[in-house]
CSV table of C-alpha atoms in Angstrom, one decimal:
chain,number,residue,atom,x,y,z
A,1,MET,CA,122.5,92.1,92.9
A,2,HIS,CA,119.8,91.9,90.6
A,3,HIS,CA,116.4,93.1,91.3
A,4,ILE,CA,113.1,92.6,90.1
A,5,PRO,CA,111.6,96.4,88.4
A,6,GLY,CA,108.2,96.0,88.6
A,7,HIS,CA,105.1,93.7,87.3
A,8,HIS,CA,105.4,92.5,83.7
A,9,HIS,CA,102.3,91.1,82.6
A,10,ILE,CA,99.0,89.3,84.4
A,11,SER,CA,97.0,86.5,82.1
A,12,MET,CA,93.4,85.8,82.8
A,13,LEU,CA,91.1,83.4,81.6
A,14,THR,CA,87.9,84.5,79.5
A,15,LYS,CA,84.7,82.8,78.2
A,16,ASN,CA,84.3,85.0,75.6
A,17,ALA,CA,87.1,86.9,73.6
A,18,PRO,CA,84.4,89.0,71.7
A,19,LEU,CA,83.1,90.3,74.9
A,20,ASN,CA,86.2,90.7,76.1
A,21,HIS,CA,87.6,92.8,73.4
A,22,GLU,CA,84.6,95.2,73.8
A,23,PHE,CA,85.3,95.6,77.3
A,24,TYR,CA,89.0,96.4,77.3
A,25,HIS,CA,89.5,98.0,74.3
A,26,LYS,CA,86.5,100.0,74.5
A,27,LYS,CA,85.2,100.6,77.7
A,28,LEU,CA,88.5,100.6,79.4
A,29,GLY,CA,90.4,102.4,76.6
A,30,LEU,CA,93.3,99.7,76.4
A,31,ARG,CA,94.9,98.8,73.4
A,32,ARG,CA,94.7,95.5,71.8
A,33,VAL,CA,98.4,95.3,71.0
A,34,LYS,CA,98.8,91.6,70.2
A,35,LYS,CA,96.5,89.3,68.9
A,36,THR,CA,97.6,86.0,68.6
A,37,VAL,CA,97.1,82.3,70.3
A,38,ASN,CA,98.2,80.5,73.3
A,39,GLN,CA,101.2,78.8,72.0
A,40,ASP,CA,100.9,75.7,74.1
A,41,ASN,CA,97.3,75.3,72.5
A,42,PRO,CA,96.6,77.3,69.8
A,43,SER,CA,93.1,76.7,69.4
A,44,MET,CA,92.4,79.4,72.0
A,45,TYR,CA,93.3,83.1,71.4
A,46,HIS,CA,95.7,84.7,73.5
A,47,LEU,CA,95.1,88.6,73.7
A,48,PHE,CA,97.0,91.2,75.0
A,49,TYR,CA,95.9,94.7,76.1
A,50,GLY,CA,98.1,97.6,77.3
A,51,ASP,CA,99.7,101.3,76.6
A,52,LEU,CA,101.1,102.0,73.2
A,53,THR,CA,103.2,99.2,72.5
A,54,GLY,CA,102.6,97.2,75.3
A,55,SER,CA,105.1,98.0,77.4
A,56,ALA,CA,106.3,95.2,80.4
A,57,GLY,CA,104.3,96.7,82.9
A,58,THR,CA,101.3,97.9,81.2
A,59,GLU,CA,100.2,94.3,79.8
A,60,LEU,CA,96.9,92.7,80.4
A,61,SER,CA,96.2,89.2,78.7
A,62,PHE,CA,93.7,86.9,77.9
A,63,PHE,CA,93.3,83.2,77.5
A,64,GLU,CA,90.2,82.5,75.7
A,65,MET,CA,88.5,79.3,76.8
A,66,PRO,CA,85.0,78.9,75.7
A,67,ALA,CA,84.3,76.0,77.3
A,68,ALA,CA,85.1,77.7,81.0
A,69,GLY,CA,82.9,77.5,83.6
A,70,ARG,CA,82.3,80.2,86.6
A,71,THR,CA,84.9,80.8,88.8
A,72,VAL,CA,84.2,79.1,92.5
A,73,ARG,CA,86.7,81.5,94.9
A,74,GLY,CA,88.5,80.8,97.4
A,75,THR,CA,92.0,80.9,98.8
A,76,ASN,CA,95.3,79.8,97.1
A,77,ALA,CA,94.8,82.3,93.9
A,78,ILE,CA,95.3,85.7,92.9
A,79,THR,CA,92.1,87.8,94.0
A,80,GLN,CA,92.4,90.9,92.5
A,81,ILE,CA,94.1,93.8,89.9
A,82,GLY,CA,95.2,96.8,90.6
A,83,LEU,CA,95.4,99.5,87.5
A,84,LEU,CA,96.7,103.2,88.0
A,85,VAL,CA,95.1,106.4,87.1
A,86,PRO,CA,96.8,109.6,87.5
A,87,SER,CA,94.6,111.3,90.1
A,88,SER,CA,91.7,111.5,92.5
A,89,ASP,CA,89.6,113.3,90.0
A,90,SER,CA,90.2,110.3,87.6
A,91,LEU,CA,88.6,107.7,90.2
A,92,LYS,CA,85.7,110.3,89.9
A,93,TYR,CA,85.8,110.4,85.7
A,94,TRP,CA,86.0,106.6,86.1
A,95,LYS,CA,83.1,106.1,88.8
A,96,GLN,CA,80.9,108.3,86.3
A,97,ARG,CA,82.2,106.1,83.2
A,98,PHE,CA,81.2,102.8,84.9
A,99,GLU,CA,78.1,104.4,85.9
A,100,GLN,CA,77.4,105.4,82.2
A,101,TYR,CA,78.6,101.9,80.7
A,102,GLU,CA,76.5,99.6,83.7
A,103,VAL,CA,80.0,98.8,84.6
A,104,THR,CA,79.7,96.8,88.3
A,105,HIS,CA,81.6,98.8,90.7
A,106,GLY,CA,81.9,99.7,94.2
A,107,ASP,CA,82.3,103.3,96.1
A,108,MET,CA,85.3,105.4,96.7
A,109,THR,CA,87.7,103.3,99.4
A,110,GLU,CA,91.4,102.9,100.3
A,111,TYR,CA,93.1,100.0,98.9
A,112,ALA,CA,97.1,99.1,100.4
A,113,GLY,CA,96.9,103.3,101.7
A,114,ARG,CA,95.8,104.8,98.4
A,115,GLU,CA,92.7,106.2,97.1
A,116,ALA,CA,90.7,103.4,95.0
A,117,LEU,CA,87.7,102.0,93.0
A,118,PRO,CA,87.0,98.6,92.9
A,119,PHE,CA,85.1,97.4,89.7
A,120,ASP,CA,84.4,94.0,88.2
A,121,ASP,CA,85.1,93.0,84.4
A,122,PRO,CA,81.8,91.2,82.7
A,123,GLU,CA,83.2,87.8,83.5
A,124,GLY,CA,83.4,88.6,87.3
A,125,LEU,CA,87.7,89.7,87.6
A,126,ARG,CA,88.1,91.8,90.2
A,127,LEU,CA,89.7,94.8,89.5
A,128,ILE,CA,90.3,98.4,91.1
A,129,LEU,CA,91.8,101.5,90.0
A,130,ILE,CA,94.5,103.1,92.5
A,131,ASN,CA,95.4,107.0,92.4
A,132,HIS,CA,98.7,107.1,91.4
A,133,ASP,CA,98.6,110.8,92.5
A,134,GLY,CA,100.8,112.4,89.9
A,135,ALA,CA,103.7,109.8,90.3
A,136,GLU,CA,106.1,109.6,87.8
A,137,VAL,CA,105.8,106.0,85.8
A,138,PRO,CA,108.7,104.0,83.8
A,139,ALA,CA,110.5,106.3,81.6
A,140,GLY,CA,109.3,102.9,78.8
A,141,TRP,CA,105.4,103.6,79.2
A,142,ALA,CA,103.7,105.3,76.4
A,143,ALA,CA,100.3,106.5,76.1
A,144,TRP,CA,98.0,105.2,73.2
A,145,GLU,CA,96.7,108.5,72.0
A,146,ASP,CA,93.1,107.2,70.0
A,147,SER,CA,91.9,105.7,73.6
A,148,THR,CA,88.2,106.1,73.9
A,149,VAL,CA,88.7,107.6,77.5
A,150,GLU,CA,90.2,111.5,77.8
A,151,GLN,CA,94.1,111.4,78.1
A,152,GLU,CA,94.0,113.1,81.4
A,153,HIS,CA,92.1,110.2,83.1
A,154,ARG,CA,93.7,107.1,81.0
A,155,ILE,CA,94.9,103.7,82.8
A,156,LEU,CA,98.6,103.9,83.2
A,157,GLY,CA,99.4,100.7,83.8
A,158,MET,CA,99.4,97.9,86.4
A,159,GLY,CA,99.1,98.7,90.2
A,160,PRO,CA,99.1,96.6,93.1
A,161,VAL,CA,98.5,92.5,92.6
A,162,GLU,CA,96.5,91.0,95.6
A,163,MET,CA,96.8,87.3,96.4
A,164,THR,CA,95.3,85.4,99.0
A,165,VAL,CA,96.6,82.3,100.1
A,166,ARG,CA,96.8,79.8,103.5
A,167,ASN,CA,100.5,80.1,104.6
A,168,LEU,CA,101.4,84.0,104.4
A,169,GLY,CA,105.0,83.0,106.0
A,170,LYS,CA,105.4,80.7,103.0
A,171,MET,CA,104.5,83.5,100.3
A,172,ALA,CA,106.9,86.0,102.3
A,173,ALA,CA,109.7,83.9,102.0
A,174,THR,CA,109.3,83.5,98.3
A,175,LEU,CA,108.9,87.3,97.9
A,176,THR,CA,111.9,88.2,100.4
A,177,GLU,CA,114.5,85.6,100.2
A,178,VAL,CA,114.2,84.3,96.7
A,179,LEU,CA,112.7,87.5,94.7
A,180,GLY,CA,114.1,90.2,96.7
A,181,TYR,CA,111.0,92.1,97.3
A,182,THR,CA,110.6,94.4,100.2
A,183,GLU,CA,107.9,94.1,103.2
A,184,VAL,CA,106.8,97.4,103.4
A,185,SER,CA,103.7,96.5,106.1
A,186,ARG,CA,102.4,93.5,108.0
A,187,SER,CA,99.4,92.6,109.9
A,188,GLU,CA,98.3,89.3,111.4
A,189,HIS,CA,96.7,88.4,108.1
A,190,GLU,CA,97.9,90.7,105.4
A,191,ALA,CA,101.3,91.6,104.0
A,192,ILE,CA,102.6,94.2,101.4
A,193,TYR,CA,105.7,94.0,99.3
A,194,GLN,CA,106.9,96.0,97.0
A,195,SER,CA,109.5,95.2,94.3
A,196,VAL,CA,110.4,99.1,93.3
A,197,GLU,CA,111.1,101.1,96.9
A,198,GLY,CA,108.0,103.4,97.6
A,199,GLN,CA,106.4,102.5,94.0
A,200,ALA,CA,103.1,100.5,93.5
A,201,LEU,CA,103.8,99.4,89.9
A,202,GLY,CA,105.6,96.7,91.5
A,203,GLU,CA,103.9,95.9,94.5
A,204,ILE,CA,102.2,92.6,96.0
A,205,VAL,CA,99.7,92.3,98.4
A,206,VAL,CA,99.0,89.3,100.4
A,207,LYS,CA,96.2,88.1,102.4
A,208,GLN,CA,95.9,84.8,105.0
A,209,GLN,CA,92.9,83.0,104.5
A,210,ASP,CA,91.9,79.5,105.3
A,211,GLY,CA,89.4,77.3,103.4
A,212,PRO,CA,89.1,75.5,100.0
A,213,SER,CA,91.3,76.4,97.0
A,214,GLU,CA,89.4,78.7,94.0
A,215,ARG,CA,88.5,76.7,91.6
A,216,PRO,CA,89.3,78.6,88.2
A,217,GLY,CA,86.9,79.6,85.4
A,218,ARG,CA,85.9,82.8,83.7
A,219,GLY,CA,87.3,85.7,84.9
A,220,SER,CA,89.8,84.2,87.2
A,221,VAL,CA,93.9,85.0,87.1
A,222,HIS,CA,95.9,82.6,85.5
A,223,HIS,CA,99.4,83.4,86.9
A,224,LEU,CA,101.6,87.1,87.2
A,225,ALA,CA,104.4,87.6,85.3
A,226,ILE,CA,107.4,90.0,86.9
A,227,ARG,CA,110.1,91.8,85.2
A,228,VAL,CA,113.7,91.2,84.4
A,229,ASN,CA,115.4,93.4,81.8
A,230,ASN,CA,117.5,90.6,79.9
A,231,GLU,CA,117.9,86.7,79.3
A,232,GLU,CA,121.2,87.0,81.4
A,233,GLU,CA,119.2,87.8,84.0
A,234,LEU,CA,116.5,85.3,83.6
A,235,ALA,CA,119.2,82.8,83.9
A,236,TYR,CA,120.3,83.8,86.9
A,237,TRP,CA,116.4,84.0,88.5
A,238,ASN,CA,116.2,80.6,87.2
A,239,GLU,CA,119.0,79.5,89.6
A,240,ALA,CA,117.7,81.0,92.3
A,241,VAL,CA,114.5,79.4,91.8
A,242,ILE,CA,115.5,76.0,91.6
A,243,GLU,CA,118.2,76.4,94.7
A,244,ARG,CA,115.3,77.0,96.7
A,245,GLY,CA,113.7,74.0,96.2
A,246,PHE,CA,111.1,75.1,93.5
A,247,GLN,CA,110.5,73.7,89.9
A,248,SER,CA,110.9,75.7,87.0
A,249,THR,CA,110.1,75.3,83.7
A,250,GLY,CA,113.3,76.4,82.3
A,251,ILE,CA,113.8,79.6,80.1
A,252,ILE,CA,111.1,79.1,77.5
A,253,ASP,CA,111.4,81.3,74.2
A,254,ARG,CA,107.8,83.1,73.6
A,255,PHE,CA,109.3,85.1,70.7
A,256,TYR,CA,108.1,88.5,72.3
A,257,PHE,CA,109.9,87.7,75.5
A,258,LYS,CA,111.5,85.0,77.1
A,259,SER,CA,110.5,83.4,80.6
A,260,LEU,CA,110.1,80.7,82.8
A,261,TYR,CA,107.9,80.0,85.2
A,262,PHE,CA,107.4,78.3,88.8
A,263,ARG,CA,104.6,77.6,91.8
A,264,GLU,CA,105.5,78.7,95.0
A,265,ALA,CA,104.5,76.6,98.3
A,266,ASN,CA,100.8,78.0,97.9
A,267,GLY,CA,100.3,76.9,94.8
A,268,ILE,CA,100.3,80.2,92.7
A,269,LEU,CA,102.3,80.6,89.7
A,270,PHE,CA,104.8,83.0,89.1
A,271,GLU,CA,106.2,84.1,85.2
A,272,ILE,CA,109.7,85.4,85.4
A,273,ALA,CA,110.1,87.2,82.2
A,274,THR,CA,112.1,89.5,80.0
A,275,ASP,CA,111.3,93.2,78.8
A,276,GLY,CA,112.2,92.4,75.4
A,277,PRO,CA,112.2,92.3,72.4
A,278,GLY,CA,108.4,93.3,72.6
A,279,PHE,CA,105.8,93.0,70.4
A,280,THR,CA,106.9,95.3,67.9
A,281,ALA,CA,109.4,92.2,67.0
A,282,ASP,CA,106.6,90.9,64.0
A,283,SER,CA,104.7,94.4,63.7
A,284,SER,CA,104.9,98.0,63.0
A,285,VAL,CA,103.6,100.2,66.2
A,286,GLU,CA,100.7,101.8,63.9
A,287,GLU,CA,99.5,98.0,63.2
A,288,LEU,CA,100.2,96.4,66.3
A,289,GLY,CA,97.0,93.8,67.4
A,290,LYS,CA,95.0,94.5,63.6
A,291,ARG,CA,96.3,91.4,62.8
A,292,LEU,CA,96.6,87.4,63.7
A,293,ASP,CA,100.5,87.3,65.0
A,294,LEU,CA,102.0,83.7,64.9
A,295,PRO,CA,105.5,83.1,66.5
A,296,PRO,CA,107.7,81.6,63.4
A,297,PHE,CA,107.4,77.8,64.7
A,298,LEU,CA,103.3,78.1,64.6
A,299,GLU,CA,103.3,80.3,61.3
A,300,GLY,CA,103.0,77.1,58.9
A,301,LYS,CA,99.9,76.5,60.5
A,302,ARG,CA,98.3,79.5,60.1
A,303,ALA,CA,95.4,78.3,57.9
A,304,GLU,CA,94.5,75.7,60.5
A,305,ILE,CA,94.5,77.9,63.5
A,306,GLU,CA,92.7,81.0,62.0
A,307,ALA,CA,89.9,78.2,60.8
A,308,LYS,CA,89.3,77.5,64.5
A,309,LEU,CA,89.2,80.8,65.7
A,310,THR,CA,86.2,83.0,66.3
A,311,PRO,CA,86.5,86.5,64.3
A,312,LEU,CA,86.7,89.4,67.0
A,313,ASP,CA,86.4,92.6,64.7
A,314,SER,CA,83.6,93.1,62.2
């Protein structure tokens, strides 16, 4: 039986790529592991941040849309992203760091049963640091030693992802009956699901909320990608999605991974993506994120593409 071993990446919208890079690379201390473009619209950047190599489960990705308006909050949306940090002391470190850099943040709290610290990025994206409490992380995750954050407090990878929907039951059915998640807690208006038992790294928190759907803009989440090991498993999930009655895009070659997309009944967009070949497919580990990398089918248009992009690095 195939199973989902956790999150792969999560993709958001930014209006300002240089501001985005300043925040995630310098203030959060993540490595920019890939500077590329949206393969469906190469006039916009697609930036990836993560660990040393952008391992599956550590990747935050952003599409730059300079014309993006503000996000109008609502339901039927991915509404918060959890990031794992090593310890309770790490949360205290980050609270001081946020105060130093004037990052909007809340007070220490508890989230999904764990000690946590909520904060916003400059465009209003909601994030929350989660105390991983010394628990193990996947063997493939590797620290980036040039991070601006002290080694013992660096962000490890993705934790619980929150989704707010009108119909909790339909989302629950998709997660448990189609994708094989386990429901670990349930109340009238909230439930928690895990793809790996006891692990925050594949956790989804679902909240039920009536009202208008969110209108996306800068600081909104486009989709969540979940992991599979290889293309054979991806083909299995493609059939499972179609058999359930969802419309799948079919398998798409993104060069750094292969994936498919589908929307569940509330309209939340899921991607299912393979772990490999990864971001070192066209770059050495040392050079990751330094140049504009393009998949082979766009390489012939490099000059045209580069002319339309705003330089990120001084």
